[in-house]
Tab-separated table of C-alpha atoms in Angstrom:
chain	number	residue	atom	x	y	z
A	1	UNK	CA	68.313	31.187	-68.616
A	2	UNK	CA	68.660	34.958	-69.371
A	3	UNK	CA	67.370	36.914	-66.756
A	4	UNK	CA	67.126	40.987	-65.717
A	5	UNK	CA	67.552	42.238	-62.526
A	6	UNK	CA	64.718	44.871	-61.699
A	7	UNK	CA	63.711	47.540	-59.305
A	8	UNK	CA	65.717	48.745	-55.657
A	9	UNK	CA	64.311	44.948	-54.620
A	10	UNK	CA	67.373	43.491	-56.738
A	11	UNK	CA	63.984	41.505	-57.889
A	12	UNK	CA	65.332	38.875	-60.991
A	13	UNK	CA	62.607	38.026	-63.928
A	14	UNK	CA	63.457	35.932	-66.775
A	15	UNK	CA	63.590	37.719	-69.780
A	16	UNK	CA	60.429	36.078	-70.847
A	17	UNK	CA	58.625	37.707	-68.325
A	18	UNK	CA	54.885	37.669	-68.099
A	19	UNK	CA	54.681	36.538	-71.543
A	20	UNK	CA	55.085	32.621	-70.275
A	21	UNK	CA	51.836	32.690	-69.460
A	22	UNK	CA	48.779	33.936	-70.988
A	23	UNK	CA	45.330	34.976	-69.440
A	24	UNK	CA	43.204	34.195	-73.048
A	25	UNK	CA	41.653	31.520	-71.572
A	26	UNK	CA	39.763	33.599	-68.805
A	27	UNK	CA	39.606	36.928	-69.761
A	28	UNK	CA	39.063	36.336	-73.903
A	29	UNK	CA	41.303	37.277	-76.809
A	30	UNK	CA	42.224	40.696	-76.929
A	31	UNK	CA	41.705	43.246	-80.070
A	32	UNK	CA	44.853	44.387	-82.711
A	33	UNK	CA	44.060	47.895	-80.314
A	34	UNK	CA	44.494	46.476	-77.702
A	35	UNK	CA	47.744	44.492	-77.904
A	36	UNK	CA	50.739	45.020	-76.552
A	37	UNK	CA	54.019	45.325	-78.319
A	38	UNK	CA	56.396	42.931	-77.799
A	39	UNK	CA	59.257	44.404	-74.897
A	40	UNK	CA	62.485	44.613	-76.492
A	41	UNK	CA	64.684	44.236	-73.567
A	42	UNK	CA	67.849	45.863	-73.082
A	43	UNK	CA	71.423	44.734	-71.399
A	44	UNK	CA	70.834	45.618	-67.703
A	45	UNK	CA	73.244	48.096	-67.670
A	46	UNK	CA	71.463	50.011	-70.027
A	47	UNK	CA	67.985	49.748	-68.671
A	48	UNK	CA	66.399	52.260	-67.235
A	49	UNK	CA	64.290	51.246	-64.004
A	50	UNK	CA	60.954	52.934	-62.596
A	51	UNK	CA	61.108	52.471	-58.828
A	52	UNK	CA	57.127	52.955	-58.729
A	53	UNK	CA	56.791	50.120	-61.391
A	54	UNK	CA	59.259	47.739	-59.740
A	55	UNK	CA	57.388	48.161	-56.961
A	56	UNK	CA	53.936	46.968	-58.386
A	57	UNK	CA	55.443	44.373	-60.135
A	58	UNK	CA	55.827	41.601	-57.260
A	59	UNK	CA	52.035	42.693	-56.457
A	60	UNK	CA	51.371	42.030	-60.250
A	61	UNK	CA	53.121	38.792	-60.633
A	62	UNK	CA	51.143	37.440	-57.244
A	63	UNK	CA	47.641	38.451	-58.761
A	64	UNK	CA	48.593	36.384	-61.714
A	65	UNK	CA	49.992	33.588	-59.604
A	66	UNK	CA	46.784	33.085	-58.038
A	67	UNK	CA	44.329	34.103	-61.047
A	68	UNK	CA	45.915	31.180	-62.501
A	69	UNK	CA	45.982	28.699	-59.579
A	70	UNK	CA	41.918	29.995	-59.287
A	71	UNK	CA	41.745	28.793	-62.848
A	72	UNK	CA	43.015	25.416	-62.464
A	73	UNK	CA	41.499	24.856	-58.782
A	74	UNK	CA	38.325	25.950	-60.853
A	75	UNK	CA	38.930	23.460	-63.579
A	76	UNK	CA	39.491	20.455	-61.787
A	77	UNK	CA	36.357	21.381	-59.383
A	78	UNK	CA	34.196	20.711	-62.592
A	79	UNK	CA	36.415	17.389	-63.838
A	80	UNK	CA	36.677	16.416	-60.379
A	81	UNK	CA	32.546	15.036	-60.328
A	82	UNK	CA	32.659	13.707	-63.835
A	83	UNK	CA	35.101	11.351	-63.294
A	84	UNK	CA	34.062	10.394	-59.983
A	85	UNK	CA	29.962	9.810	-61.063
A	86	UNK	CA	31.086	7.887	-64.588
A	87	UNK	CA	29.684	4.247	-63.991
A	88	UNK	CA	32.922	1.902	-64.202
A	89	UNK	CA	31.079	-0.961	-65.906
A	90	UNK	CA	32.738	-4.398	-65.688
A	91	UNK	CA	31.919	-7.068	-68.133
A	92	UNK	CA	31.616	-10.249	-65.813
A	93	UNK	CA	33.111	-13.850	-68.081
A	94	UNK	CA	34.094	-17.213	-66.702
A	95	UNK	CA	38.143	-17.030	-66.799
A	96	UNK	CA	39.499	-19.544	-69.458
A	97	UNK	CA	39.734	-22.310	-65.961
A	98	UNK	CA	36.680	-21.958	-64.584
A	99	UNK	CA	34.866	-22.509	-68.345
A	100	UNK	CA	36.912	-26.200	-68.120
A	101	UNK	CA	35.155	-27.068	-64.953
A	102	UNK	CA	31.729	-28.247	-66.258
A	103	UNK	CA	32.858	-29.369	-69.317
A	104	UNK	CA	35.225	-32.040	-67.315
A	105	UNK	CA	32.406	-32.809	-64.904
A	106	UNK	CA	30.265	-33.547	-67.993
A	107	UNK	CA	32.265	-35.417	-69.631
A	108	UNK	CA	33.087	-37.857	-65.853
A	109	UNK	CA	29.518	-38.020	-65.728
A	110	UNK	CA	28.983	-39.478	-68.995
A	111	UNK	CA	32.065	-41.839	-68.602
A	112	UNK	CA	33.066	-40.508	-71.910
A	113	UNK	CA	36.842	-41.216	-71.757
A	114	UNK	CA	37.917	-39.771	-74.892
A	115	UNK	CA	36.727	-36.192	-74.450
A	116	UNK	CA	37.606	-36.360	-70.358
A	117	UNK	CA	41.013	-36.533	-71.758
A	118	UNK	CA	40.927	-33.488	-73.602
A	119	UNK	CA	39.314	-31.676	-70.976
A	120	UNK	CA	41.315	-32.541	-68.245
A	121	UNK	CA	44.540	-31.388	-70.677
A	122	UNK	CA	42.479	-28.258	-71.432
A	123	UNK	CA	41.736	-27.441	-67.803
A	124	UNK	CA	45.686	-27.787	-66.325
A	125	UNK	CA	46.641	-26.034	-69.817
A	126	UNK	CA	44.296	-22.965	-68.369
A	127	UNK	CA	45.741	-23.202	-65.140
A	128	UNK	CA	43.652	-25.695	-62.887
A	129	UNK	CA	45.942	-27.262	-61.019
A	130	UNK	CA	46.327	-31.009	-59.905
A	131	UNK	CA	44.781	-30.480	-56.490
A	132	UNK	CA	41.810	-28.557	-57.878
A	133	UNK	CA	41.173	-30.768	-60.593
A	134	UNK	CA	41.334	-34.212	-58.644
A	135	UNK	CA	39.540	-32.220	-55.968
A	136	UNK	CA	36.609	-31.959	-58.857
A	137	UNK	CA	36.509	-35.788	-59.552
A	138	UNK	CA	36.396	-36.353	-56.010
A	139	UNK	CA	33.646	-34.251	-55.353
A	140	UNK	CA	31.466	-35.221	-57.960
A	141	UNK	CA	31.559	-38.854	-56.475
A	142	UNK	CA	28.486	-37.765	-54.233
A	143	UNK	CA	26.651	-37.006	-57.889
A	144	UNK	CA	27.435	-39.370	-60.250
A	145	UNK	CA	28.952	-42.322	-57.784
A	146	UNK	CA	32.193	-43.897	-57.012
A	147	UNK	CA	33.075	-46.117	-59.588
A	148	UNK	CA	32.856	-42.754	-62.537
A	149	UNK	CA	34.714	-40.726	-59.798
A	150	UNK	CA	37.274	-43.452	-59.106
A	151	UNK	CA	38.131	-43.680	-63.463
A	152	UNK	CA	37.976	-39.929	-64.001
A	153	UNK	CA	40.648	-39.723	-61.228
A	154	UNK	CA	42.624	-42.599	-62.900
A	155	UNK	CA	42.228	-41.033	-66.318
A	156	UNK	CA	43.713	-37.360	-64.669
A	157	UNK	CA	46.958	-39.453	-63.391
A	158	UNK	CA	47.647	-40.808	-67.271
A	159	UNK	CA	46.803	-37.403	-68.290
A	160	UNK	CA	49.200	-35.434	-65.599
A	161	UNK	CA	51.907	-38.417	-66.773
A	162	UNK	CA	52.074	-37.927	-70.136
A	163	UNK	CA	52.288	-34.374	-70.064
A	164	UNK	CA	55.017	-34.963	-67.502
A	165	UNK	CA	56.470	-37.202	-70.537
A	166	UNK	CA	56.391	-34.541	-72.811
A	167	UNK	CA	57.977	-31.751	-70.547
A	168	UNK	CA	55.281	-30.241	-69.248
A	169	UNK	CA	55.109	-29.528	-65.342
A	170	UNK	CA	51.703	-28.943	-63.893
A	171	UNK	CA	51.516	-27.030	-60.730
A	172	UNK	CA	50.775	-28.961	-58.138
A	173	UNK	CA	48.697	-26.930	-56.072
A	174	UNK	CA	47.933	-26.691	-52.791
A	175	UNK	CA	45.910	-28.946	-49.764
A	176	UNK	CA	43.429	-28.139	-47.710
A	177	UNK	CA	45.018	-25.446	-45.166
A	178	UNK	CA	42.161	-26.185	-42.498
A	179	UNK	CA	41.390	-29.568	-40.477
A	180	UNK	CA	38.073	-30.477	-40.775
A	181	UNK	CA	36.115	-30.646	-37.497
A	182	UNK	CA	34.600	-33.853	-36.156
A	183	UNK	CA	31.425	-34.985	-34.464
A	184	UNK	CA	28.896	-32.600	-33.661
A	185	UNK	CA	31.392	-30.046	-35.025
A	186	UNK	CA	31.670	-31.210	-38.536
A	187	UNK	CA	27.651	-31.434	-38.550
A	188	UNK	CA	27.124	-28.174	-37.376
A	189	UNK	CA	30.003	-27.004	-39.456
A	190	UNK	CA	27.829	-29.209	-42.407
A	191	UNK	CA	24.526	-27.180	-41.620
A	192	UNK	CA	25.530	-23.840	-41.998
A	193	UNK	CA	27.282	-24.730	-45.602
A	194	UNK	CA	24.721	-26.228	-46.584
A	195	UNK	CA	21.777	-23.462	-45.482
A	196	UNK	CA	24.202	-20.846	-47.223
A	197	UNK	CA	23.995	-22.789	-50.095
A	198	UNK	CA	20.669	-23.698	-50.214
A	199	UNK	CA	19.138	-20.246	-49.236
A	200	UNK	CA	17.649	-21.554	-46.440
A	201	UNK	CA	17.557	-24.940	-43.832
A	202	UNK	CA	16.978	-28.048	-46.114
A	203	UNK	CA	13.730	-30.032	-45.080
A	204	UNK	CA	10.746	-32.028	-47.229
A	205	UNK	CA	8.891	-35.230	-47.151
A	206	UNK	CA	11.698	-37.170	-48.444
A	207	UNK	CA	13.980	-36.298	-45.654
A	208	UNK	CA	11.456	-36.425	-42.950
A	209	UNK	CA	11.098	-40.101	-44.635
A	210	UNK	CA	14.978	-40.581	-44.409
A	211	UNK	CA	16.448	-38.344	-41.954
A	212	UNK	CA	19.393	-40.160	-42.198
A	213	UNK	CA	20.211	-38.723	-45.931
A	214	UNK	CA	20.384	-35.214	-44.750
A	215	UNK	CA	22.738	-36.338	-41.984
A	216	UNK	CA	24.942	-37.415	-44.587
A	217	UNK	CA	24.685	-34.397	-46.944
A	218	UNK	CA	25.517	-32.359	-43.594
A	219	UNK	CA	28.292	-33.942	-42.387
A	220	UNK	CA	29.712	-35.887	-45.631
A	221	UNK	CA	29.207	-33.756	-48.417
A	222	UNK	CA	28.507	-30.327	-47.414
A	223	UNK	CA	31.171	-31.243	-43.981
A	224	UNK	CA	33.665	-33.103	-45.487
A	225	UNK	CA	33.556	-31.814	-48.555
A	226	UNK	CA	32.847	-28.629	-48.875
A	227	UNK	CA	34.974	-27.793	-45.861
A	228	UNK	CA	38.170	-28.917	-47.798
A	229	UNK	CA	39.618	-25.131	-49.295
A	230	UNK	CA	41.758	-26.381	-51.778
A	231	UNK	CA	38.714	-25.781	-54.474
A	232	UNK	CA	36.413	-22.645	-54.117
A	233	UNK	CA	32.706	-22.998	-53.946
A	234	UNK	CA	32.177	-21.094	-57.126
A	235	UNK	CA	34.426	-24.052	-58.777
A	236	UNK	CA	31.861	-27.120	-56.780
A	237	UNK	CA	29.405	-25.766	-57.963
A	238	UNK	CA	30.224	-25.007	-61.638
A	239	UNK	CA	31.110	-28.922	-61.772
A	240	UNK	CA	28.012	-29.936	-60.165
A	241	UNK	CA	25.964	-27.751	-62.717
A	242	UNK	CA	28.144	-29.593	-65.207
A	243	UNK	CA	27.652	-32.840	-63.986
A	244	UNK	CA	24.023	-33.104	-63.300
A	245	UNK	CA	23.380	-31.316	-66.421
A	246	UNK	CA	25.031	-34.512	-68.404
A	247	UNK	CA	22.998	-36.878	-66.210
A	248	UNK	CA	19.290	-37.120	-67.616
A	249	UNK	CA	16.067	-37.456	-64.889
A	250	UNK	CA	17.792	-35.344	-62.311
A	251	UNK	CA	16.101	-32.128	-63.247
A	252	UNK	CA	15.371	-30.648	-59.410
A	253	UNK	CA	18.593	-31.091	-58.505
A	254	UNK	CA	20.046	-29.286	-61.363
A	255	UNK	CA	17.441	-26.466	-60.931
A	256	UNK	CA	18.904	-26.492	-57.466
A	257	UNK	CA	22.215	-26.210	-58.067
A	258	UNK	CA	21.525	-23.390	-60.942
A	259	UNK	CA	20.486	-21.439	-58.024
A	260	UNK	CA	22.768	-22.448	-55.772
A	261	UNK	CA	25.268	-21.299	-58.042
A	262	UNK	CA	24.359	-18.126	-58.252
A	263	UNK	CA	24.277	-17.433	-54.236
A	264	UNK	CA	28.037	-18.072	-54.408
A	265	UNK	CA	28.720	-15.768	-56.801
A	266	UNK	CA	28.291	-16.827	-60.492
A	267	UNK	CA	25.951	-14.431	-62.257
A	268	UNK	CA	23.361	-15.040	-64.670
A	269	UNK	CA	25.487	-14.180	-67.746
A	270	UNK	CA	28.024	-16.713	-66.491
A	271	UNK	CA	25.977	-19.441	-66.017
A	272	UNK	CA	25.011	-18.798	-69.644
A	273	UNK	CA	27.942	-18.931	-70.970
A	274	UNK	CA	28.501	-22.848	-68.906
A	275	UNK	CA	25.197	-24.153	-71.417
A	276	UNK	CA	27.243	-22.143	-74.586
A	277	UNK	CA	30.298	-23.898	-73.812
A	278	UNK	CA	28.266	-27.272	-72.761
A	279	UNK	CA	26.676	-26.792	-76.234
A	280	UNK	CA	29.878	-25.896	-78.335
A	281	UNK	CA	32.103	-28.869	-76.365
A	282	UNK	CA	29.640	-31.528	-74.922
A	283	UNK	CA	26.553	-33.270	-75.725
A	284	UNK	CA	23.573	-30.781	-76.894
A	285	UNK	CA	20.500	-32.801	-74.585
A	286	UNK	CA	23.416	-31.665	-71.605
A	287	UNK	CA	23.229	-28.239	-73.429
A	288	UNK	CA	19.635	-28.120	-73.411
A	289	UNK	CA	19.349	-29.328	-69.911
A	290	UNK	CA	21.314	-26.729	-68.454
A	291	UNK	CA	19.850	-23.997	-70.253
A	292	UNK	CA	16.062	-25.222	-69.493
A	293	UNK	CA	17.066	-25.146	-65.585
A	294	UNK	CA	18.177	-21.593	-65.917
A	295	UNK	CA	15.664	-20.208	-67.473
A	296	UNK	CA	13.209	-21.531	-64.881
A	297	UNK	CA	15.385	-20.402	-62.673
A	298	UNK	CA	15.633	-17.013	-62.936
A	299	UNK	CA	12.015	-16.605	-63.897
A	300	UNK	CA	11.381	-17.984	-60.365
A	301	UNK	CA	13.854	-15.150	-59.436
A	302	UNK	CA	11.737	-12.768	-60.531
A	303	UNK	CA	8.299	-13.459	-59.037
């Protein structure tokens, strides 16, 4: 770069000087009076040098050094709250997996074969793996009973062997990384998943009739079960929705587990999208099922 030496200070400038920066933006454009000529700048050796203006000039340049560091400190002091009070808005959707879930659990519920089949290659093709997706079918035993959970899991070991067959190598996934207490442990352990779940301690007639069925649901399915980590709750209970919502006369429950559902996490709008995808995929009385139970449900919500 060119430069000029200047002043008794040995001071160098580039020979573009001041003019590499310009003060328009704060002060305003300036009249055709009121401009100055460009400098036409002369071989040092030449140049004639003004000890008084040499000496103003560091003084200069430092005034415009921090005019224009005001200017910018100024600017991002206004751009500064924007972008920090701008809402960041989110739009909330079931990933391509977890839209799988209920329509497999419908489809075990039903015993409908056919259509388990292409769910179950649908769900490991959007990334279920095999642990979390024969952790479904043995979950949904306590809904829809053994013998359904028993030929769903048989129909998921044709389905992971033929794909096997044909090259394809489903992750395997992981197991449970806890042990699951025993005794008064595991019912105590039972209680409080089931209370989170529920909203609040489970009690009625029906188990004041049968005690013994709440024991179960404490220590089996909300114990055992629900203790097991390989398959998050968010997951259970998507398949539950999906499973009760195939099985007619079990209305309460599904109302339940609508709810449910949405103290683990699932919003509204997701759960919406489980009775589009039941309706699009599945059987439409399912569809209309699950989308009754919501409704009521968040109507409840808001009273």
């Amino acid at each position: 770069m060119h430069k000029h030496t200047l002043g008794i200070r040995s001071l160098e400038l580039s020979a573009l000087g001041f003019g590499c920066m310009g003060l328009s933006h704060g002060y305003g454009s300036t009249t055709d009076t009121q401009r100055i000529a460009e400098p036409q700048w002369t071989e040092p050796s030449t140049m004639a040098t003004d000890t008084r203006s040499s000496a103003a000039l560091p003084a200069l340049m430092a005034l415009c050094l921090s005019v224009g560091a005001m200017f910018s400190l100024t600017t991002q002091a206004v751009e500064a709250p924007k972008s920090m009070t701008t809402p960041q808005t989110t739009a909330q959707a079931l990933s391509n997996k977890q839209q799988t879930i209920p329509l497999i659990a419908a489809f075990m519920a039903t015993s409908d074969m056919p259509n388990l089949n292409a769910a179950l290659n649908q769900g490991l093709d959007a990334g279920l793996t095999i642990s979390e997706t024969r952790e479904i079918l043995v979950q949904l035993y306590a809904y829809v009973g053994f013998p359904r959970s028993l030929n769903a899991l048989n129909e998921l070991m044709t389905v992971v062997q033929a794909r096997k067959q044909r090259g394809i190598e489903d992750a395997p996934g992981r197991e449970p990384s806890q042990a699951i207490p025993v005794g008064d442990e595991l019912l105590a352990a039972g209680t409080a998943n089931q209370t989170k779940i529920s909203g609040a301690p489970v009690k009625g007639p029906v188990f004041e009739f049968a005690p013994v069925i709440n024991r179960y649901l404490q220590t089996h399915l909300f114990g055992d079960i629900f203790e097991r980590d390989n398959l998050d709750w968010q997951s259970r209970e998507l398949a539950t929705v999906g499973a009760l919502a195939a099985t007619p006369g079990v209305e309460p429950q599904l109302r339940a587990h609508m709810a449910a559902s949405l103290r683990v996490g699932l919003s509204a709008a997701q759960l919406g999208e489980v009775t589009e995808q039941l309706k699009k995929h599945g059987d439409a009385q399912t569809a209309e099922r699950a989308n009754a139970a919501l409704k009521e449900v968040l109507a409840a919500s808001k009273k």
